[in-house]
Short mmCIF file of C-alpha atoms in Angstrom, two decimals:
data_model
loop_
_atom_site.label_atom_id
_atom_site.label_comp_id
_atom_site.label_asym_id
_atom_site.label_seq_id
_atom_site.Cartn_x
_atom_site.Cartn_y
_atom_site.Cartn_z
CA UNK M 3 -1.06 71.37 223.89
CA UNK M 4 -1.24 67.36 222.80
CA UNK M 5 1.03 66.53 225.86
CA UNK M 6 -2.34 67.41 228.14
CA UNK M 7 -2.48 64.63 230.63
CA UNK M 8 -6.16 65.29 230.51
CA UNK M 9 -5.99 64.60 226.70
CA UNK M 10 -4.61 61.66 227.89
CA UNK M 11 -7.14 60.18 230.10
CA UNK M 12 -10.07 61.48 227.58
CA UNK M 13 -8.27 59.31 224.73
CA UNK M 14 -7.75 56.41 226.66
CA UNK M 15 -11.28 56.38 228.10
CA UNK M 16 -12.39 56.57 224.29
CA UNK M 17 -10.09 54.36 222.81
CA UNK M 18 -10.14 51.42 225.41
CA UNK M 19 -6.51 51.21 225.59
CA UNK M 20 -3.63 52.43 227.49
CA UNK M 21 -1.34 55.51 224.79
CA UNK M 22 2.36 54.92 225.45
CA UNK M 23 4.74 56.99 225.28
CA UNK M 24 2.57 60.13 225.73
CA UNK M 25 2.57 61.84 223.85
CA UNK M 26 2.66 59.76 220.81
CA UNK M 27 5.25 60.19 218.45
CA UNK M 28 2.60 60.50 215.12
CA UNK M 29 -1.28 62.10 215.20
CA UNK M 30 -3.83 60.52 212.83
CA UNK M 31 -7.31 61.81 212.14
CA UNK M 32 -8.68 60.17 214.49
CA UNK M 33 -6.56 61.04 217.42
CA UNK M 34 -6.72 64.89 216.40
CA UNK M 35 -10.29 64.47 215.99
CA UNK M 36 -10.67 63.19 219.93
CA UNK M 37 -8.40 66.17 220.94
CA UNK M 38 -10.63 68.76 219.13
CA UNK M 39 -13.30 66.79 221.41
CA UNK M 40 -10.98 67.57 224.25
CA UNK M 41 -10.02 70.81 223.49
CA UNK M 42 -12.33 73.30 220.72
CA UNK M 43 -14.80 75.43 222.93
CA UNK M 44 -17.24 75.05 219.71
CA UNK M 45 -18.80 71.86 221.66
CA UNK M 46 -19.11 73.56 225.01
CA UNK M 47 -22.71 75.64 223.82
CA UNK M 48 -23.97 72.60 221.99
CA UNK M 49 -23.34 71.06 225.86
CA UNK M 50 -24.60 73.59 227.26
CA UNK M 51 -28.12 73.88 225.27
CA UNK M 52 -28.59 70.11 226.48
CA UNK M 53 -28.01 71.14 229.81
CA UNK M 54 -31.15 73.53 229.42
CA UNK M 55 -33.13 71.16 227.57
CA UNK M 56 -32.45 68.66 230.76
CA UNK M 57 -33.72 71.76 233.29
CA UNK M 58 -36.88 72.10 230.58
CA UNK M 59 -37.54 68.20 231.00
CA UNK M 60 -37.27 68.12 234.73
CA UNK M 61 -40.10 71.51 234.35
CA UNK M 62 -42.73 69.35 232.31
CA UNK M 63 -42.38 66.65 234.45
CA UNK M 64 -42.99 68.79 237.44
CA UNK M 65 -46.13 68.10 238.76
CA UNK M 66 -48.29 71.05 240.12
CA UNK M 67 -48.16 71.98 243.68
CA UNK M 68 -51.38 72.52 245.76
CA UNK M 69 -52.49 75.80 246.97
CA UNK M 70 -53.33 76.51 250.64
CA UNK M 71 -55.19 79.91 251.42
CA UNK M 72 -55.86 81.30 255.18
CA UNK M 73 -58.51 83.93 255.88
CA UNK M 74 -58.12 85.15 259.79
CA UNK M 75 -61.03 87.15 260.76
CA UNK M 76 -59.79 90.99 261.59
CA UNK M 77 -60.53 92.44 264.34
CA UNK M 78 -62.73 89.44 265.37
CA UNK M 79 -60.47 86.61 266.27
CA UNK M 80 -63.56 84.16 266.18
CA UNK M 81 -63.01 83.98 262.75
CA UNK M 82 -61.14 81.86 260.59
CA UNK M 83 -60.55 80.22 257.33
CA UNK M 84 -58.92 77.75 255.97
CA UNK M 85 -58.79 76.12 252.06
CA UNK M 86 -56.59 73.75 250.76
CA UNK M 87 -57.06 73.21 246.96
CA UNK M 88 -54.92 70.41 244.96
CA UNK M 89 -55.19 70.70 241.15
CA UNK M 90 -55.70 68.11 238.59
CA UNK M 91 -54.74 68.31 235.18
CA UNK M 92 -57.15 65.88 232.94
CA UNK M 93 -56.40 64.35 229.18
CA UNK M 94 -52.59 63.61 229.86
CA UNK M 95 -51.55 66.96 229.74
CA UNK M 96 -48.27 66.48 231.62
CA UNK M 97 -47.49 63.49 229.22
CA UNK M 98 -47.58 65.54 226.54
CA UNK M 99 -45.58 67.92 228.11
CA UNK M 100 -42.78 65.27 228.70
CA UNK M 101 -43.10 64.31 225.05
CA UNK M 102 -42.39 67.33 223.83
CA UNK M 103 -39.63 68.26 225.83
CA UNK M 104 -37.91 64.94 225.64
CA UNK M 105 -38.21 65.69 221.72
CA UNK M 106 -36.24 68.51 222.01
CA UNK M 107 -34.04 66.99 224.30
CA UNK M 108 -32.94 64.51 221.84
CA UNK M 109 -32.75 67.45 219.25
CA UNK M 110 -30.35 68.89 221.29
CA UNK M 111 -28.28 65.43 221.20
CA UNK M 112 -27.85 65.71 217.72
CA UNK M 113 -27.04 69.30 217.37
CA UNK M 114 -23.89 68.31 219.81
CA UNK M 115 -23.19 65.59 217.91
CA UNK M 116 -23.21 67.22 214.50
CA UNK M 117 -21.77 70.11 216.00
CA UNK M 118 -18.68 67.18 216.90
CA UNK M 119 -18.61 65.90 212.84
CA UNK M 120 -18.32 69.51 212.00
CA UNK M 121 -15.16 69.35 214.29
CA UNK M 122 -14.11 66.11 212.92
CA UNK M 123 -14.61 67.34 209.18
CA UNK M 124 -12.32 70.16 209.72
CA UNK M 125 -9.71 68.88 211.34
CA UNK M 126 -9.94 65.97 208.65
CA UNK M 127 -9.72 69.35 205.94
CA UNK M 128 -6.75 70.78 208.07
CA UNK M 129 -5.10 67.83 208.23
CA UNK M 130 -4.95 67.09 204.97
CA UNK M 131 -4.29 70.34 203.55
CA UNK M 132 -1.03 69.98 205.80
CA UNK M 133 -0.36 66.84 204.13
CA UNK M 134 -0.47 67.48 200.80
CA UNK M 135 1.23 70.97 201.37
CA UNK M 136 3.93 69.09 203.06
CA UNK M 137 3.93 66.80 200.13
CA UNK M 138 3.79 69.26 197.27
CA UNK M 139 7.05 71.28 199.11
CA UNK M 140 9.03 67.94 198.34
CA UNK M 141 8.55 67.79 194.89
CA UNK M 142 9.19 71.12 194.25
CA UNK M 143 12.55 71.06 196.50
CA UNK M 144 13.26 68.26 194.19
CA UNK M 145 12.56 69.55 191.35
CA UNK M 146 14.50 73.02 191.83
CA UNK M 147 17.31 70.79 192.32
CA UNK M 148 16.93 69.21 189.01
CA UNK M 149 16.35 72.69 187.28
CA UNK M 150 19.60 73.73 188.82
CA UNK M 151 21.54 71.08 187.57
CA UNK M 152 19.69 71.20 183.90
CA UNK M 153 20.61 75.32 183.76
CA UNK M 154 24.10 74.38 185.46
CA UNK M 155 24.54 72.08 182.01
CA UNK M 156 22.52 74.71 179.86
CA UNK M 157 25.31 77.24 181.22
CA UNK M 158 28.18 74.95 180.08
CA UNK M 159 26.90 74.33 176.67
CA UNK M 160 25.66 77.63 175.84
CA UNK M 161 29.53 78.80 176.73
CA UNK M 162 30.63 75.52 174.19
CA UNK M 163 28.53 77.92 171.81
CA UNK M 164 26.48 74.67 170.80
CA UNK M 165 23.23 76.27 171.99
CA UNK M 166 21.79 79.73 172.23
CA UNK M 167 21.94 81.70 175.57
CA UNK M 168 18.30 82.12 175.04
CA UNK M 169 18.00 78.54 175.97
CA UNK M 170 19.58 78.86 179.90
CA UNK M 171 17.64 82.09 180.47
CA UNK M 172 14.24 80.16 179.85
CA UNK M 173 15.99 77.56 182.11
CA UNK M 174 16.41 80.44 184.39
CA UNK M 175 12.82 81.14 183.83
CA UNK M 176 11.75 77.89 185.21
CA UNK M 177 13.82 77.90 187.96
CA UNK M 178 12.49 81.05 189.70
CA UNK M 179 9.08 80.07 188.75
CA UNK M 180 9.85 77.05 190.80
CA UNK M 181 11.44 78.68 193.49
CA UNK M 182 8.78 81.09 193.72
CA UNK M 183 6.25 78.08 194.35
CA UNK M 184 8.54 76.99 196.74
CA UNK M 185 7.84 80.36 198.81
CA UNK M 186 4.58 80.02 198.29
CA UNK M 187 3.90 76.43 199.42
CA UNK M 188 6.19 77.00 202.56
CA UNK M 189 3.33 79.78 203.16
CA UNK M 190 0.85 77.26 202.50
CA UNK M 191 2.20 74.79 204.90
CA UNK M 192 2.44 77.05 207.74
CA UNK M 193 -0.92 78.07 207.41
CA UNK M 194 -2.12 74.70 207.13
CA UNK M 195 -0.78 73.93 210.36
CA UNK M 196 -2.28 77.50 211.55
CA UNK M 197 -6.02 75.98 210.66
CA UNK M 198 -5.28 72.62 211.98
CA UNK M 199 -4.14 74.10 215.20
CA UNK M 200 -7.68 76.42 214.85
CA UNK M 201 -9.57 72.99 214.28
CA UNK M 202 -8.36 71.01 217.06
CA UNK M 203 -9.00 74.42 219.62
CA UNK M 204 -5.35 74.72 220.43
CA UNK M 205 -2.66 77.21 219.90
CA UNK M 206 -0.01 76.74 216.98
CA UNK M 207 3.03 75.91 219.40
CA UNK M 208 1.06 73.10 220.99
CA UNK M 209 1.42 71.29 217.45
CA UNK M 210 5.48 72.19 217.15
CA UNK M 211 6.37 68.56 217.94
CA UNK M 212 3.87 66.86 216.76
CA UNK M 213 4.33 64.82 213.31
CA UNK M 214 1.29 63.60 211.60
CA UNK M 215 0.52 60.13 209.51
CA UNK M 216 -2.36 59.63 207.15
CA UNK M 217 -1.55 55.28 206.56
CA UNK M 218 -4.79 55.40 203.60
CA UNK M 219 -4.17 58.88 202.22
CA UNK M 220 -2.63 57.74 199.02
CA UNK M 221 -5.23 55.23 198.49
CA UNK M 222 -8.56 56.40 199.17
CA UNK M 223 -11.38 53.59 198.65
CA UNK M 224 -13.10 53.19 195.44
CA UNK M 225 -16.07 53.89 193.62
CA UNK M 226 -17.64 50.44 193.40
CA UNK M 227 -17.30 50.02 197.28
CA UNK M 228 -20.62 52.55 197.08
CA UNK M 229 -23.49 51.75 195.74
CA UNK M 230 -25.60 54.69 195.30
CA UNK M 231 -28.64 53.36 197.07
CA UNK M 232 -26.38 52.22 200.13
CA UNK M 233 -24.96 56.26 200.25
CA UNK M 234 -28.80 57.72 199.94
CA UNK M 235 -29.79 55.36 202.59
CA UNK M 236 -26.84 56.31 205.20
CA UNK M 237 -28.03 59.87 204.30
CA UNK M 238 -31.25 59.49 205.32
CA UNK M 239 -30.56 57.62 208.30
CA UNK M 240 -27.38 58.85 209.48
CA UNK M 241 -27.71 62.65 209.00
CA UNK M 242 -28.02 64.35 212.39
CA UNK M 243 -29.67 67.38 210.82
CA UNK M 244 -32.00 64.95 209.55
CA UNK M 245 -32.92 63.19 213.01
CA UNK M 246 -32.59 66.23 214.61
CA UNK M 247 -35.41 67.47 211.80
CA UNK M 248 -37.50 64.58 212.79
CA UNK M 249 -37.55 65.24 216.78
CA UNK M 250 -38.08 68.56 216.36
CA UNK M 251 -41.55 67.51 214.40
CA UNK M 252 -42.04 65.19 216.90
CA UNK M 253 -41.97 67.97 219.69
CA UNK M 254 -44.02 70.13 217.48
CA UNK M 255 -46.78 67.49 217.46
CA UNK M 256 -46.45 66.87 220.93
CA UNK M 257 -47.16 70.56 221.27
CA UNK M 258 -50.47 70.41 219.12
CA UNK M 259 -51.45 67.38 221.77
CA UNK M 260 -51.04 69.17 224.59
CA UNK M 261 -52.97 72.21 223.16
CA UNK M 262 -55.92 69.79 222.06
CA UNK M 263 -55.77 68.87 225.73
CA UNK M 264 -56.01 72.08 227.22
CA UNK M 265 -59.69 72.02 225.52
CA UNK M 266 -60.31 70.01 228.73
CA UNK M 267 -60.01 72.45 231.47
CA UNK M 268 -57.88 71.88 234.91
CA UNK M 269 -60.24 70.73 237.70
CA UNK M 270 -59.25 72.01 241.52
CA UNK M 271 -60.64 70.32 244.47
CA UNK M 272 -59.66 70.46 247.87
CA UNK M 273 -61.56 70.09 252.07
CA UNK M 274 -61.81 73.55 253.87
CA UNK M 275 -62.04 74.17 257.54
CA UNK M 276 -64.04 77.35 258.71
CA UNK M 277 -63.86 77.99 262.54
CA UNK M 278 -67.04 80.98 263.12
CA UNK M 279 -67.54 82.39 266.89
CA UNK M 280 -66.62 78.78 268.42
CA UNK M 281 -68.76 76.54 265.55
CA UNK M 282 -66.50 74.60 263.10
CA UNK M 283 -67.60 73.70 259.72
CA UNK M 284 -65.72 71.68 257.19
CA UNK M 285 -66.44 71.51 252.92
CA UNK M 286 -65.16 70.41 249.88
CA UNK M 287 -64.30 72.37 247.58
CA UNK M 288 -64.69 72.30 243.21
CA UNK M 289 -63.28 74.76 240.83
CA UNK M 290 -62.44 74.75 237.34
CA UNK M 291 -62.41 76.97 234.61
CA UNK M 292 -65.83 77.20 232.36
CA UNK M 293 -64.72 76.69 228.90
CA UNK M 294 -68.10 79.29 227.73
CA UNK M 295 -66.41 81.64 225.26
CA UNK M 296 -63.37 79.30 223.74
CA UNK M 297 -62.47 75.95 223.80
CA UNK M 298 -58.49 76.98 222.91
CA UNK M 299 -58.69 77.37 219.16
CA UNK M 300 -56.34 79.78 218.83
CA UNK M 301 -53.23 78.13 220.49
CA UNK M 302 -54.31 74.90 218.58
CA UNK M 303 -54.51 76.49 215.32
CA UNK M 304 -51.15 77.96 216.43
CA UNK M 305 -49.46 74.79 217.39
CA UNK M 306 -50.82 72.92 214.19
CA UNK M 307 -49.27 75.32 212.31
CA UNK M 308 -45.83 75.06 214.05
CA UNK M 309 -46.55 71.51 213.51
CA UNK M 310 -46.93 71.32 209.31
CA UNK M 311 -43.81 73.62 209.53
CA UNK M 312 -41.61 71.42 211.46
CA UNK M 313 -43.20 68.58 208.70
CA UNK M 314 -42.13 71.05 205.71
CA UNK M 315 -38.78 72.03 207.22
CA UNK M 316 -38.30 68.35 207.88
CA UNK M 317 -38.76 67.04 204.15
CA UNK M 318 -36.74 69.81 202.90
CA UNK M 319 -33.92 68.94 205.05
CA UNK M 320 -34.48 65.12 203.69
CA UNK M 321 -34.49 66.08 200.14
CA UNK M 322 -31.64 67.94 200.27
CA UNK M 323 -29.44 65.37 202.10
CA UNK M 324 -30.51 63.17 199.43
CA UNK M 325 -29.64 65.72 196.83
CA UNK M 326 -25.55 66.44 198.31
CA UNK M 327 -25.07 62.71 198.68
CA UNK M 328 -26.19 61.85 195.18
CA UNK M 329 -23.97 64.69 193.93
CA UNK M 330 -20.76 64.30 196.34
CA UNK M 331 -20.78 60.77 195.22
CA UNK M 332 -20.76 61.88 191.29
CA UNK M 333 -17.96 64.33 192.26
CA UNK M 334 -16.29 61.46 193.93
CA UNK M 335 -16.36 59.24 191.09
CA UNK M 336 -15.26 61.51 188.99
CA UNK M 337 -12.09 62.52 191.37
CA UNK M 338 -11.02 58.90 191.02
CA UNK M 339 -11.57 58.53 187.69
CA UNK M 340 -9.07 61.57 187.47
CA UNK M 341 -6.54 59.88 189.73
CA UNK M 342 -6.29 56.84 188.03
CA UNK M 343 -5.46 58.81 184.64
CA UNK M 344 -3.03 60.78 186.76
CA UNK M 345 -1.28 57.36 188.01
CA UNK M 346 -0.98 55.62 184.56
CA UNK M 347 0.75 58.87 183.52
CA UNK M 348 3.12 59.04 186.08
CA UNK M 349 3.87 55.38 185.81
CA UNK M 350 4.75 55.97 182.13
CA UNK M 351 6.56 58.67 182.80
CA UNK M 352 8.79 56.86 185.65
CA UNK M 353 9.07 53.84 183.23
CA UNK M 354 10.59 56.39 180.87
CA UNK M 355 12.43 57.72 183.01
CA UNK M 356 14.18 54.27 183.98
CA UNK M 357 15.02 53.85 180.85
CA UNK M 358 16.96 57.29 180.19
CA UNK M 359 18.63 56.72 183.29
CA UNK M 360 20.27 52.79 181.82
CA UNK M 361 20.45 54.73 178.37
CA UNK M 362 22.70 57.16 180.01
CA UNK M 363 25.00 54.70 182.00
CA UNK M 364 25.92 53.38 178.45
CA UNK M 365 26.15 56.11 176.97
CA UNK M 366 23.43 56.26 174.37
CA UNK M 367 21.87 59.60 175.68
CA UNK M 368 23.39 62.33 177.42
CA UNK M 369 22.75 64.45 180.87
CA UNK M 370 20.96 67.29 180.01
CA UNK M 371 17.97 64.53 178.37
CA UNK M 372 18.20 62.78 181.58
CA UNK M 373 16.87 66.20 183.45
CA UNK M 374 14.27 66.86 180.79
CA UNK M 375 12.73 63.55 181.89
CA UNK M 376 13.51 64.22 185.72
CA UNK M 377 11.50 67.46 185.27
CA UNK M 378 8.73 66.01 183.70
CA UNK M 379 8.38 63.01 186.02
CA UNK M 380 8.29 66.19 188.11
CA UNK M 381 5.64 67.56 186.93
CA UNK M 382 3.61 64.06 186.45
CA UNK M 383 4.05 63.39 190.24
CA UNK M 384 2.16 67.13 190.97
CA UNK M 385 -0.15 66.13 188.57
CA UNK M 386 -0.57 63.22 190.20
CA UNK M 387 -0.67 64.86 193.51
CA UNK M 388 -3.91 67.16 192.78
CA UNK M 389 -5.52 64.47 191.59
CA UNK M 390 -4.87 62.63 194.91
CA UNK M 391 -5.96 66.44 196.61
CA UNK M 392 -9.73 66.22 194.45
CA UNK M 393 -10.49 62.73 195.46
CA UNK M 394 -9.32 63.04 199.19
CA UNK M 395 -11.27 66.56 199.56
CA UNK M 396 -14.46 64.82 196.99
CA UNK M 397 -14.21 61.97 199.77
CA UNK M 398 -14.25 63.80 202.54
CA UNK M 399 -17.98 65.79 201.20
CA UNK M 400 -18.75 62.13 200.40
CA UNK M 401 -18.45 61.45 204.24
CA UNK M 402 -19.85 64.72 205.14
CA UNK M 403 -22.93 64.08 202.87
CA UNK M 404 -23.55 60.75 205.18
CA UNK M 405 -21.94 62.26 207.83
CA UNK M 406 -19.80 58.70 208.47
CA UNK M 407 -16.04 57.97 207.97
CA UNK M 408 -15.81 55.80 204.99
CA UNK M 409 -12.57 54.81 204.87
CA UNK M 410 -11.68 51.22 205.78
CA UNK M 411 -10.35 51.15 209.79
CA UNK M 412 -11.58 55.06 210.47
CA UNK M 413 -13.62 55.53 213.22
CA UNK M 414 -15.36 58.37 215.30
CA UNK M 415 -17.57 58.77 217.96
CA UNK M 416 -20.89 60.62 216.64
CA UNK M 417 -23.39 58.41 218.70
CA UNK M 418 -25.25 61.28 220.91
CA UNK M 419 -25.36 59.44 223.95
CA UNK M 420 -21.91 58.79 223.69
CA UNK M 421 -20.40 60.09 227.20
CA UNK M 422 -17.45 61.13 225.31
CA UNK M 423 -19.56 64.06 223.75
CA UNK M 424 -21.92 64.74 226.46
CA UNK M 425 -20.07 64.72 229.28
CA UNK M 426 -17.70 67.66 229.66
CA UNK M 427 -14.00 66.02 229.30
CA UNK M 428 -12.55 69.26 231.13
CA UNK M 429 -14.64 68.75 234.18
#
């Protein structure tokens, strides 16, 4: 659960800073995000493949061990042999071999650490989600309050006989359509919490207590703060499956190296001691292998090939980063452009609103136009509320697309030589 004293430690290593009261009273994305560090097992394999990418790095750099061979004479004791060979490897074989695994090393690195944005991106859904759930649930509490009190009036007139009983049943109408959403939401806001839970790698009580704040939720930045070149170019240089693209080429071609090398076969030289019924005689010994019938096409063909596929797979990757960015920023744009219309409508409508209220202190209108307008400020404020939904979730593909937070004062640790995502915060 958040009250982990573990949790504690991790978040205070991260965040530079002593958290007190623990646990804190509020949760923002960015301290969920460092608990689903803490806590989801999806980061443990991504650890563990760099562990085994370490143990591969520590084999290539291994150098090769001699070989000593001893040939007793049987029956005759007066004979005896004795070789010691130590084997060279020419044309920086072993380099290449570091290269390559040190490539996929760092591949690893950003596997874990786009494996830790994928946890940061959902818990950044989740959270939201429960926001906005949360959100909608007041309005429509609110508003089946107001539809109460309009078919409470309905009810009264209708008996005056001044309007039609057809009129409160719609009113009726309304008002279980409205409860009904109620129901529903309430289902939505559980479940909500369900997947946030899920996100952060926790069970659902451990989030019981907790309340949640999103300060910038309601104001998400704008368009212009984005210039489409600056979003391509964080793309391109930020994605991890993009980086990640361009070590594994660089392993690949580290490969083809050390397969143009082996064209140079390994030389092993070494003294040798015979001892022959009581004469000694020492040599030196030369072998190597005698390149006659190949000179290692095949696996050089082979790794040249691996290489122009890591080259394709790595341009594809490129081109389609380009291609979300360019189109989650469109969507974005869009979103806000939605939001803003959704705003001015729900400003008019409140300014309306204002002004039945004072129109029915003196008198001018009566009750029952007062709730007409409370129901459609209502409605205007959800309106206004999926609108705020689109450009939150459009900004959040946005970040995803650059794989960044965006937001002014959000923050999170993707750098992967961070120790807070290589180092295993349970250990």
């Amino acid at each position: 659960n958040l009250a982990d004293l573990g949790l504690q430690s991790f978040e205070e290593n991260y965040l530079g800073h002593p958290v007190s009261p623990w646990p804190p009273k509020t949760w923002d994305v960015q301290t969920l995000s460092l608990a689903a560090l803490y806590f989801n097992p999806a980061l443990d394999a991504a650890r563990a493949r760099i562990a085994g990418t370490q143990a591969a790095l520590l084999t290539a750099g291994a150098r090769p061990n001699p070989t000593l061979s001893i040939a007793p004479g049987i029956p005759s004791p007066y004979l005896l042999s004795l070789d010691l060979s130590v084997p060279l490897e020419p044309a920086d074989k072993r380099r290449y071999r570091v290269q390559a695994a040190r490539s996929l090393d760092q591949a690893a690195r950003f596997d874990l650490a786009g494996s830790a944005w994928a946890v940061h991106s959902a818990v950044r859904a989740s959270l939201l989600d429960y926001l906005l759930a949360s959100q909608l649930l007041e309005l429509l509490r609110s508003e089946a309050k107001v539809r109460g009190d309009q078919v409470n009036i309905l009810e009264r007139v209708a008996s005056a006989g001044e309007i039609p009983h057809l009129d409160v049943d719609l009113a009726r109408i309304e008002l279980s359509k409205t409860r009904l959403a109620i129901s529903t939401t309430e289902g939505d806001v559980t479940a909500a919490k369900a997947s946030l839970a899920a996100a952060v790698g926790i069970p659902v009580a451990g989030l019981q207590e907790a309340q949640f704040s999103w300060p910038r939720m309601d104001s998400p930045p704008s368009a212009e703060s984005f210039s489409p070149e600056t979003i391509q170019r964080d793309a391109v240089l930020n994605r991890l499956d993009v980086r990640s693209s361009l070590a594994q080429y660089a392993a690949a071609e580290a490969g083809l190296q050390l397969e143009i090398a082996k064209q140079y076969p390994d030389i092993n030289i070494g003294p040798g001691y015979t001892y022959e019924e009581g004469h000694s005689y020492f040599t030196v010994g030369f072998s190597t292998v005698v390149p006659l019938f190949n000179r290692n096409q095949g696996p050089i063909a082979e790794a040249d090939a691996r290489r122009q596929e890591a080259a394709a797979a790595f341009l594809e990757t490129q081109a389609d980063v380009i291609a979300k960015s360019e189109r989650a920023l469109a969507v974005y744009t869009a979103a806000l452009k939605e939001l803003v219309e959704a705003e001015y409508l729900l400003n008019l409508q409140e300014s309306q609103r204002r002004a039945m209220e004072q129109a029915v202190r003196i008198g001018e209108q009566d009750r029952l136009s007062l709730e007409d307008i409370n129901i459609q400020s209502s409605l205007s404020a959800r309106t206004r509320l999926d609108a705020l939904a689109h450009a939150q979730k459009a900004l959040g593909e946005l970040e995803d697309a650059v794989q960044r937070p965006l937001a002014l004062g959000d923050e999170f640790p993707i750098n992967p030589e961070s120790p807070v995502l290589n180092k295993l915060p349970k250990e």
